[in-house]
Short mmCIF file of N, CA, C and O in Angstrom, two decimals:
data_model
loop_
_atom_site.label_atom_id
_atom_site.label_comp_id
_atom_site.label_asym_id
_atom_site.label_seq_id
_atom_site.Cartn_x
_atom_site.Cartn_y
_atom_site.Cartn_z
N GLN I 1 157.79 237.71 24.07
CA GLN I 1 157.56 236.36 23.56
C GLN I 1 157.30 235.42 24.73
O GLN I 1 157.96 235.50 25.75
N VAL I 2 156.32 234.57 24.56
CA VAL I 2 155.96 233.60 25.58
C VAL I 2 156.18 232.20 25.01
O VAL I 2 155.76 231.91 23.89
N GLN I 3 156.82 231.36 25.76
CA GLN I 3 156.98 229.96 25.38
C GLN I 3 156.16 229.09 26.32
O GLN I 3 156.18 229.30 27.53
N LEU I 4 155.47 228.14 25.75
CA LEU I 4 154.58 227.27 26.51
C LEU I 4 155.07 225.82 26.38
O LEU I 4 155.36 225.36 25.26
N VAL I 5 155.10 225.11 27.49
CA VAL I 5 155.53 223.71 27.48
C VAL I 5 154.50 222.90 28.24
O VAL I 5 154.28 223.12 29.44
N GLU I 6 153.89 221.94 27.53
CA GLU I 6 152.89 221.08 28.16
C GLU I 6 153.55 219.82 28.71
O GLU I 6 154.57 219.36 28.19
N SER I 7 152.94 219.27 29.74
CA SER I 7 153.38 217.99 30.29
C SER I 7 152.20 217.33 30.97
O SER I 7 151.16 217.96 31.18
N GLY I 8 152.36 216.05 31.31
CA GLY I 8 151.34 215.35 32.05
C GLY I 8 150.49 214.38 31.25
O GLY I 8 149.65 213.68 31.81
N GLY I 9 150.69 214.34 29.94
CA GLY I 9 149.93 213.40 29.14
C GLY I 9 150.40 211.97 29.39
O GLY I 9 151.40 211.72 30.07
N GLY I 10 149.65 211.02 28.84
CA GLY I 10 150.03 209.62 29.00
C GLY I 10 148.89 208.71 28.64
O GLY I 10 147.90 209.12 28.03
N LEU I 11 149.04 207.46 29.03
CA LEU I 11 148.05 206.43 28.77
C LEU I 11 147.28 206.14 30.05
O LEU I 11 147.88 205.92 31.10
N VAL I 12 145.97 206.14 29.96
CA VAL I 12 145.13 205.91 31.13
C VAL I 12 143.91 205.10 30.69
O VAL I 12 143.48 205.18 29.54
N ARG I 13 143.37 204.32 31.59
CA ARG I 13 142.16 203.55 31.30
C ARG I 13 140.93 204.43 31.42
O ARG I 13 140.93 205.44 32.14
N ALA I 14 139.88 204.04 30.75
CA ALA I 14 138.62 204.76 30.83
C ALA I 14 138.19 204.88 32.30
O ALA I 14 138.28 203.92 33.07
N GLY I 15 137.73 206.07 32.66
CA GLY I 15 137.35 206.35 34.03
C GLY I 15 138.48 206.92 34.87
O GLY I 15 138.24 207.38 36.00
N GLY I 16 139.67 206.90 34.34
CA GLY I 16 140.82 207.41 35.08
C GLY I 16 140.99 208.91 34.96
O GLY I 16 140.16 209.60 34.36
N SER I 17 142.09 209.40 35.53
CA SER I 17 142.34 210.84 35.59
C SER I 17 143.76 211.16 35.16
O SER I 17 144.67 210.33 35.30
N LEU I 18 143.93 212.34 34.65
CA LEU I 18 145.25 212.90 34.36
C LEU I 18 145.22 214.39 34.68
O LEU I 18 144.16 215.03 34.60
N ARG I 19 146.38 214.92 35.01
CA ARG I 19 146.49 216.36 35.19
C ARG I 19 147.56 216.88 34.23
O ARG I 19 148.73 216.51 34.34
N LEU I 20 147.13 217.72 33.34
CA LEU I 20 148.05 218.34 32.40
C LEU I 20 148.55 219.66 32.97
O LEU I 20 147.82 220.36 33.66
N SER I 21 149.79 219.98 32.65
CA SER I 21 150.38 221.24 33.06
C SER I 21 150.86 222.01 31.84
O SER I 21 151.33 221.41 30.87
N CYS I 22 150.75 223.31 31.92
CA CYS I 22 151.25 224.20 30.87
C CYS I 22 152.13 225.23 31.56
O CYS I 22 151.62 226.10 32.27
N ALA I 23 153.42 225.09 31.39
CA ALA I 23 154.37 226.01 32.01
C ALA I 23 154.76 227.09 31.01
O ALA I 23 155.09 226.79 29.85
N ALA I 24 154.72 228.33 31.45
CA ALA I 24 154.97 229.46 30.55
C ALA I 24 156.16 230.27 31.00
O ALA I 24 156.42 230.41 32.20
N SER I 25 156.88 230.79 30.03
CA SER I 25 157.93 231.76 30.32
C SER I 25 157.31 233.15 30.25
O SER I 25 156.19 233.31 29.76
N GLY I 26 158.01 234.13 30.72
CA GLY I 26 157.50 235.49 30.58
C GLY I 26 156.95 236.06 31.87
O GLY I 26 156.28 235.37 32.63
N ARG I 27 157.24 237.33 32.11
CA ARG I 27 156.86 237.93 33.38
C ARG I 27 155.43 238.45 33.40
O ARG I 27 154.94 238.81 34.44
N THR I 28 154.77 238.49 32.25
CA THR I 28 153.41 239.03 32.21
C THR I 28 152.37 237.94 32.09
O THR I 28 151.25 238.18 31.70
N PHE I 29 152.73 236.73 32.44
CA PHE I 29 151.83 235.59 32.29
C PHE I 29 150.51 235.82 33.00
O PHE I 29 149.46 235.40 32.54
N SER I 30 150.53 236.47 34.14
CA SER I 30 149.30 236.66 34.92
C SER I 30 148.27 237.51 34.19
O SER I 30 147.10 237.49 34.53
N SER I 31 148.69 238.25 33.19
CA SER I 31 147.76 239.09 32.44
C SER I 31 147.30 238.43 31.14
O SER I 31 146.63 239.07 30.33
N TYR I 32 147.65 237.17 30.94
CA TYR I 32 147.28 236.43 29.74
C TYR I 32 146.17 235.43 30.05
O TYR I 32 146.19 234.78 31.11
N ALA I 33 145.26 235.26 29.13
CA ALA I 33 144.36 234.11 29.18
C ALA I 33 145.12 232.89 28.66
O ALA I 33 145.96 233.00 27.78
N VAL I 34 144.82 231.74 29.22
CA VAL I 34 145.44 230.49 28.79
C VAL I 34 144.33 229.48 28.51
O VAL I 34 143.39 229.35 29.29
N GLY I 35 144.47 228.80 27.42
CA GLY I 35 143.46 227.83 27.02
C GLY I 35 144.05 226.48 26.73
O GLY I 35 145.26 226.34 26.48
N TRP I 36 143.22 225.48 26.78
CA TRP I 36 143.58 224.13 26.37
C TRP I 36 142.71 223.74 25.16
O TRP I 36 141.50 223.96 25.16
N PHE I 37 143.37 223.17 24.19
CA PHE I 37 142.71 222.68 22.99
C PHE I 37 143.17 221.25 22.76
O PHE I 37 144.17 220.82 23.32
N ARG I 38 142.45 220.53 21.93
CA ARG I 38 142.88 219.17 21.62
C ARG I 38 142.58 218.86 20.16
O ARG I 38 141.69 219.44 19.55
N ARG I 39 143.36 217.93 19.62
CA ARG I 39 143.15 217.48 18.26
C ARG I 39 143.21 215.95 18.25
O ARG I 39 144.27 215.37 18.51
N ALA I 40 142.08 215.35 17.98
CA ALA I 40 142.00 213.89 17.88
C ALA I 40 142.40 213.47 16.47
O ALA I 40 142.30 214.27 15.53
N PRO I 41 142.83 212.25 16.29
CA PRO I 41 143.22 211.77 14.96
C PRO I 41 142.10 211.96 13.95
O PRO I 41 140.95 211.57 14.19
N GLY I 42 142.42 212.59 12.84
CA GLY I 42 141.44 212.79 11.78
C GLY I 42 140.45 213.91 12.03
O GLY I 42 139.53 214.10 11.23
N LYS I 43 140.63 214.65 13.11
CA LYS I 43 139.70 215.73 13.44
C LYS I 43 140.43 217.06 13.55
O LYS I 43 141.65 217.09 13.67
N GLU I 44 139.66 218.13 13.55
CA GLU I 44 140.25 219.45 13.70
C GLU I 44 140.49 219.75 15.17
O GLU I 44 139.89 219.16 16.07
N ARG I 45 141.37 220.72 15.39
CA ARG I 45 141.63 221.15 16.76
C ARG I 45 140.37 221.77 17.35
O ARG I 45 139.68 222.54 16.70
N GLU I 46 140.09 221.43 18.61
CA GLU I 46 138.88 221.95 19.24
C GLU I 46 139.18 222.50 20.62
O GLU I 46 140.11 222.07 21.30
N PHE I 47 138.36 223.44 21.02
CA PHE I 47 138.48 224.08 22.33
C PHE I 47 138.08 223.10 23.42
O PHE I 47 137.11 222.35 23.29
N VAL I 48 138.81 223.14 24.54
CA VAL I 48 138.49 222.31 25.70
C VAL I 48 138.12 223.19 26.89
O VAL I 48 137.05 223.04 27.48
N ALA I 49 139.01 224.09 27.26
CA ALA I 49 138.79 224.95 28.42
C ALA I 49 139.77 226.11 28.36
O ALA I 49 140.80 226.03 27.69
N ALA I 50 139.44 227.18 29.05
CA ALA I 50 140.33 228.33 29.11
C ALA I 50 140.08 229.08 30.40
O ALA I 50 139.01 228.97 31.02
N ILE I 51 141.08 229.87 30.78
CA ILE I 51 140.96 230.64 32.01
C ILE I 51 141.59 232.01 31.81
O ILE I 51 142.68 232.15 31.27
N GLY I 52 140.80 233.03 32.18
CA GLY I 52 141.33 234.38 32.25
C GLY I 52 141.27 234.73 33.72
O GLY I 52 142.20 234.53 34.47
N GLY I 53 140.08 235.16 34.13
CA GLY I 53 139.80 235.25 35.55
C GLY I 53 139.16 233.94 35.99
O GLY I 53 139.66 233.21 36.84
N ASN I 54 138.03 233.61 35.37
CA ASN I 54 137.32 232.37 35.66
C ASN I 54 137.52 231.36 34.53
O ASN I 54 137.96 231.70 33.44
N GLY I 55 137.17 230.12 34.82
CA GLY I 55 137.29 229.08 33.82
C GLY I 55 136.09 229.01 32.91
O GLY I 55 134.96 229.27 33.32
N VAL I 56 136.34 228.68 31.66
CA VAL I 56 135.31 228.49 30.65
C VAL I 56 135.54 227.12 30.03
O VAL I 56 136.68 226.75 29.76
N TYR I 57 134.46 226.38 29.79
CA TYR I 57 134.61 224.99 29.36
C TYR I 57 133.76 224.68 28.12
O TYR I 57 132.65 225.20 27.98
N ALA I 58 134.28 223.80 27.31
CA ALA I 58 133.46 223.21 26.27
C ALA I 58 132.45 222.27 26.92
O ALA I 58 132.68 221.77 28.03
N ASP I 59 131.34 222.02 26.23
CA ASP I 59 130.33 221.14 26.79
C ASP I 59 130.90 219.76 27.12
O ASP I 59 130.52 219.13 28.11
N SER I 60 131.82 219.30 26.30
CA SER I 60 132.41 217.97 26.51
C SER I 60 133.26 217.90 27.77
O SER I 60 133.55 216.80 28.26
N ALA I 61 133.67 219.06 28.27
CA ALA I 61 134.56 219.10 29.44
C ALA I 61 133.83 219.44 30.74
O ALA I 61 134.35 219.17 31.83
N LYS I 62 132.67 220.01 30.63
CA LYS I 62 131.94 220.45 31.82
C LYS I 62 131.64 219.28 32.75
O LYS I 62 131.18 218.24 32.32
N GLY I 63 131.92 219.48 34.02
CA GLY I 63 131.67 218.46 35.02
C GLY I 63 132.76 217.42 35.16
O GLY I 63 132.75 216.64 36.11
N ARG I 64 133.68 217.37 34.20
CA ARG I 64 134.77 216.38 34.27
C ARG I 64 136.15 217.02 34.36
O ARG I 64 137.04 216.47 35.00
N PHE I 65 136.33 218.15 33.70
CA PHE I 65 137.63 218.81 33.65
C PHE I 65 137.58 220.08 34.47
O PHE I 65 136.56 220.77 34.54
N THR I 66 138.72 220.42 35.07
CA THR I 66 138.84 221.67 35.82
C THR I 66 140.14 222.35 35.42
O THR I 66 141.22 221.74 35.48
N ILE I 67 140.03 223.61 35.02
CA ILE I 67 141.21 224.39 34.68
C ILE I 67 141.53 225.32 35.84
O ILE I 67 140.62 225.87 36.47
N SER I 68 142.81 225.47 36.12
CA SER I 68 143.24 226.36 37.19
C SER I 68 144.60 226.93 36.83
O SER I 68 145.27 226.43 35.93
N ARG I 69 144.99 227.97 37.55
CA ARG I 69 146.29 228.58 37.27
C ARG I 69 146.99 228.95 38.54
O ARG I 69 146.35 229.28 39.55
N ASP I 70 148.31 228.89 38.49
CA ASP I 70 149.17 229.32 39.59
C ASP I 70 150.10 230.36 38.99
O ASP I 70 151.13 230.03 38.40
N ASN I 71 149.72 231.61 39.13
CA ASN I 71 150.52 232.68 38.50
C ASN I 71 151.91 232.79 39.10
O ASN I 71 152.85 233.20 38.41
N ALA I 72 152.06 232.43 40.36
CA ALA I 72 153.39 232.49 40.98
C ALA I 72 154.35 231.51 40.31
O ALA I 72 155.56 231.74 40.27
N LYS I 73 153.79 230.42 39.77
CA LYS I 73 154.61 229.41 39.09
C LYS I 73 154.48 229.48 37.58
O LYS I 73 155.00 228.62 36.87
N ASN I 74 153.75 230.48 37.08
CA ASN I 74 153.54 230.61 35.63
C ASN I 74 153.03 229.31 35.01
O ASN I 74 153.50 228.88 33.95
N THR I 75 152.08 228.71 35.68
CA THR I 75 151.60 227.40 35.23
C THR I 75 150.08 227.35 35.25
O THR I 75 149.45 227.87 36.17
N VAL I 76 149.52 226.72 34.24
CA VAL I 76 148.09 226.45 34.18
C VAL I 76 147.91 224.94 34.14
O VAL I 76 148.66 224.22 33.47
N PHE I 77 146.91 224.47 34.86
CA PHE I 77 146.65 223.04 34.97
C PHE I 77 145.30 222.69 34.36
O PHE I 77 144.37 223.50 34.38
N LEU I 78 145.21 221.49 33.86
CA LEU I 78 143.93 220.95 33.42
C LEU I 78 143.76 219.59 34.09
O LEU I 78 144.43 218.62 33.71
N GLN I 79 142.92 219.55 35.11
CA GLN I 79 142.61 218.29 35.78
C GLN I 79 141.50 217.61 35.01
O GLN I 79 140.41 218.17 34.85
N MET I 80 141.77 216.40 34.55
CA MET I 80 140.81 215.67 33.73
C MET I 80 140.40 214.40 34.46
O MET I 80 141.25 213.53 34.72
N ASN I 81 139.13 214.31 34.80
CA ASN I 81 138.59 213.15 35.50
C ASN I 81 137.59 212.42 34.60
O ASN I 81 137.11 212.97 33.61
N SER I 82 137.29 211.20 34.97
CA SER I 82 136.31 210.39 34.21
C SER I 82 136.64 210.38 32.72
O SER I 82 135.76 210.57 31.87
N LEU I 83 137.89 210.14 32.41
CA LEU I 83 138.32 210.16 31.02
C LEU I 83 137.70 209.01 30.24
O LEU I 83 137.50 207.91 30.77
N GLN I 84 137.40 209.30 29.00
CA GLN I 84 136.79 208.33 28.11
C GLN I 84 137.64 208.20 26.83
O GLN I 84 138.41 209.09 26.51
N PRO I 85 137.48 207.09 26.11
CA PRO I 85 138.28 206.92 24.88
C PRO I 85 138.14 208.09 23.91
O PRO I 85 139.11 208.42 23.21
N GLU I 86 137.01 208.73 23.89
CA GLU I 86 136.83 209.87 22.97
C GLU I 86 137.62 211.10 23.39
O GLU I 86 137.68 212.08 22.64
N ASP I 87 138.22 211.06 24.57
CA ASP I 87 139.11 212.14 25.01
C ASP I 87 140.53 211.96 24.47
O ASP I 87 141.38 212.84 24.66
N THR I 88 140.78 210.85 23.83
CA THR I 88 142.09 210.60 23.25
C THR I 88 142.41 211.66 22.20
O THR I 88 141.64 211.88 21.27
N ALA I 89 143.54 212.34 22.39
CA ALA I 89 143.92 213.44 21.50
C ALA I 89 145.28 213.98 21.92
O ALA I 89 145.77 213.67 23.01
N ALA I 90 145.83 214.80 21.05
CA ALA I 90 146.96 215.64 21.45
C ALA I 90 146.38 216.90 22.07
O ALA I 90 145.50 217.53 21.48
N TYR I 91 146.86 217.25 23.25
CA TYR I 91 146.35 218.41 23.97
C TYR I 91 147.39 219.53 23.92
O TYR I 91 148.58 219.30 24.20
N PHE I 92 146.93 220.72 23.57
CA PHE I 92 147.79 221.87 23.41
C PHE I 92 147.33 222.99 24.33
O PHE I 92 146.13 223.20 24.50
N CYS I 93 148.28 223.71 24.90
CA CYS I 93 147.89 224.92 25.59
C CYS I 93 148.25 226.12 24.72
O CYS I 93 149.14 226.06 23.87
N ALA I 94 147.52 227.19 24.94
CA ALA I 94 147.70 228.40 24.16
C ALA I 94 147.51 229.60 25.07
O ALA I 94 146.83 229.50 26.10
N ALA I 95 148.10 230.72 24.71
CA ALA I 95 147.98 231.94 25.51
C ALA I 95 147.68 233.12 24.59
O ALA I 95 148.08 233.13 23.42
N ARG I 96 146.93 234.06 25.12
CA ARG I 96 146.67 235.27 24.36
C ARG I 96 146.88 236.48 25.26
O ARG I 96 146.69 236.40 26.48
N ARG I 97 147.26 237.60 24.66
CA ARG I 97 147.72 238.77 25.40
C ARG I 97 146.57 239.61 25.94
O ARG I 97 146.51 240.82 25.79
N THR I 98 145.66 238.96 26.61
CA THR I 98 144.53 239.58 27.27
C THR I 98 143.91 238.53 28.18
O THR I 98 144.12 237.33 27.96
N LEU I 99 143.19 238.96 29.16
CA LEU I 99 142.51 238.00 30.04
C LEU I 99 141.16 237.56 29.48
O LEU I 99 140.50 236.71 30.06
N MET I 100 140.77 238.14 28.34
CA MET I 100 139.50 237.76 27.74
C MET I 100 139.64 236.41 27.05
O MET I 100 140.55 236.20 26.24
N VAL I 101 138.73 235.52 27.35
CA VAL I 101 138.79 234.16 26.83
C VAL I 101 137.93 234.05 25.57
O VAL I 101 136.84 234.60 25.51
N VAL I 102 138.43 233.34 24.58
CA VAL I 102 137.65 233.00 23.39
C VAL I 102 137.80 231.51 23.13
O VAL I 102 138.81 230.91 23.51
N SER I 103 136.81 230.92 22.51
CA SER I 103 136.85 229.48 22.27
C SER I 103 137.29 229.13 20.86
O SER I 103 137.39 227.95 20.52
N THR I 104 137.55 230.13 20.04
CA THR I 104 138.04 229.84 18.70
C THR I 104 139.52 229.53 18.77
O THR I 104 140.21 229.89 19.72
N THR I 105 140.03 228.90 17.72
CA THR I 105 141.46 228.57 17.69
C THR I 105 142.29 229.66 17.04
O THR I 105 143.51 229.62 17.08
N LEU I 106 141.63 230.64 16.43
CA LEU I 106 142.34 231.62 15.61
C LEU I 106 142.90 232.80 16.39
O LEU I 106 143.75 233.51 15.90
N ASP I 107 142.43 233.02 17.60
CA ASP I 107 142.74 234.27 18.28
C ASP I 107 143.69 234.10 19.45
O ASP I 107 143.64 234.84 20.43
N TRP I 108 144.55 233.09 19.36
CA TRP I 108 145.53 232.84 20.41
C TRP I 108 146.93 233.11 19.84
O TRP I 108 147.25 232.72 18.72
N HIS I 109 147.74 233.79 20.63
CA HIS I 109 149.00 234.29 20.11
C HIS I 109 150.16 233.31 20.26
O HIS I 109 151.12 233.37 19.51
N TYR I 110 150.09 232.44 21.23
CA TYR I 110 151.20 231.52 21.50
C TYR I 110 150.64 230.11 21.70
O TYR I 110 149.59 229.94 22.30
N TRP I 111 151.39 229.14 21.20
CA TRP I 111 150.99 227.74 21.31
C TRP I 111 152.15 226.89 21.78
O TRP I 111 153.31 227.14 21.44
N GLY I 112 151.82 225.86 22.57
CA GLY I 112 152.80 224.86 22.93
C GLY I 112 152.87 223.76 21.89
O GLY I 112 152.13 223.77 20.90
N GLN I 113 153.75 222.80 22.13
CA GLN I 113 153.95 221.70 21.18
C GLN I 113 152.99 220.55 21.39
O GLN I 113 152.86 219.69 20.52
N GLY I 114 152.33 220.50 22.51
CA GLY I 114 151.33 219.48 22.75
C GLY I 114 151.82 218.31 23.58
O GLY I 114 153.02 218.04 23.68
N THR I 115 150.88 217.63 24.22
CA THR I 115 151.15 216.41 24.97
C THR I 115 150.04 215.42 24.64
O THR I 115 148.87 215.78 24.54
N GLN I 116 150.42 214.17 24.47
CA GLN I 116 149.48 213.16 24.00
C GLN I 116 148.74 212.52 25.17
O GLN I 116 149.36 212.13 26.17
N VAL I 117 147.44 212.39 25.01
CA VAL I 117 146.60 211.69 25.98
C VAL I 117 145.93 210.52 25.24
O VAL I 117 145.30 210.73 24.20
N ILE I 118 146.09 209.33 25.80
CA ILE I 118 145.46 208.15 25.23
C ILE I 118 144.63 207.47 26.31
O ILE I 118 145.15 207.16 27.38
N VAL I 119 143.35 207.30 26.02
CA VAL I 119 142.45 206.68 26.98
C VAL I 119 141.99 205.35 26.39
O VAL I 119 141.36 205.30 25.33
N SER I 120 142.32 204.27 27.07
CA SER I 120 141.96 202.94 26.60
C SER I 120 140.63 202.51 27.19
O SER I 120 140.27 202.89 28.31
N SER I 121 139.90 201.71 26.45
CA SER I 121 138.59 201.26 26.91
C SER I 121 138.71 199.98 27.72
O SER I 121 139.77 199.37 27.80
#
């Protein structure tokens, strides 16, 4: 069983930056893909970025967000730059028991509780 805990959300002005962290329990974390998803008010959960070996990004995240992992600390990070009001959402990390990354929401085995990001204009 893997438990995921997100942190780093908050309130930021448009153009600002935040770094989200996803801390995981479990000794096999390095063999798991980890992804970030978000759910804006009134919308469905959507893929943002994920990392197995390399990072994979949604079009909305390319060029602004960077996903990275520190396996020694069992932590995955999402550096978010040039934030815009449309990035406002609850952000969730997820893990799956393979390094293969998928962008769907259905094929992830573990989910965190989420951290809120609010971007003001």
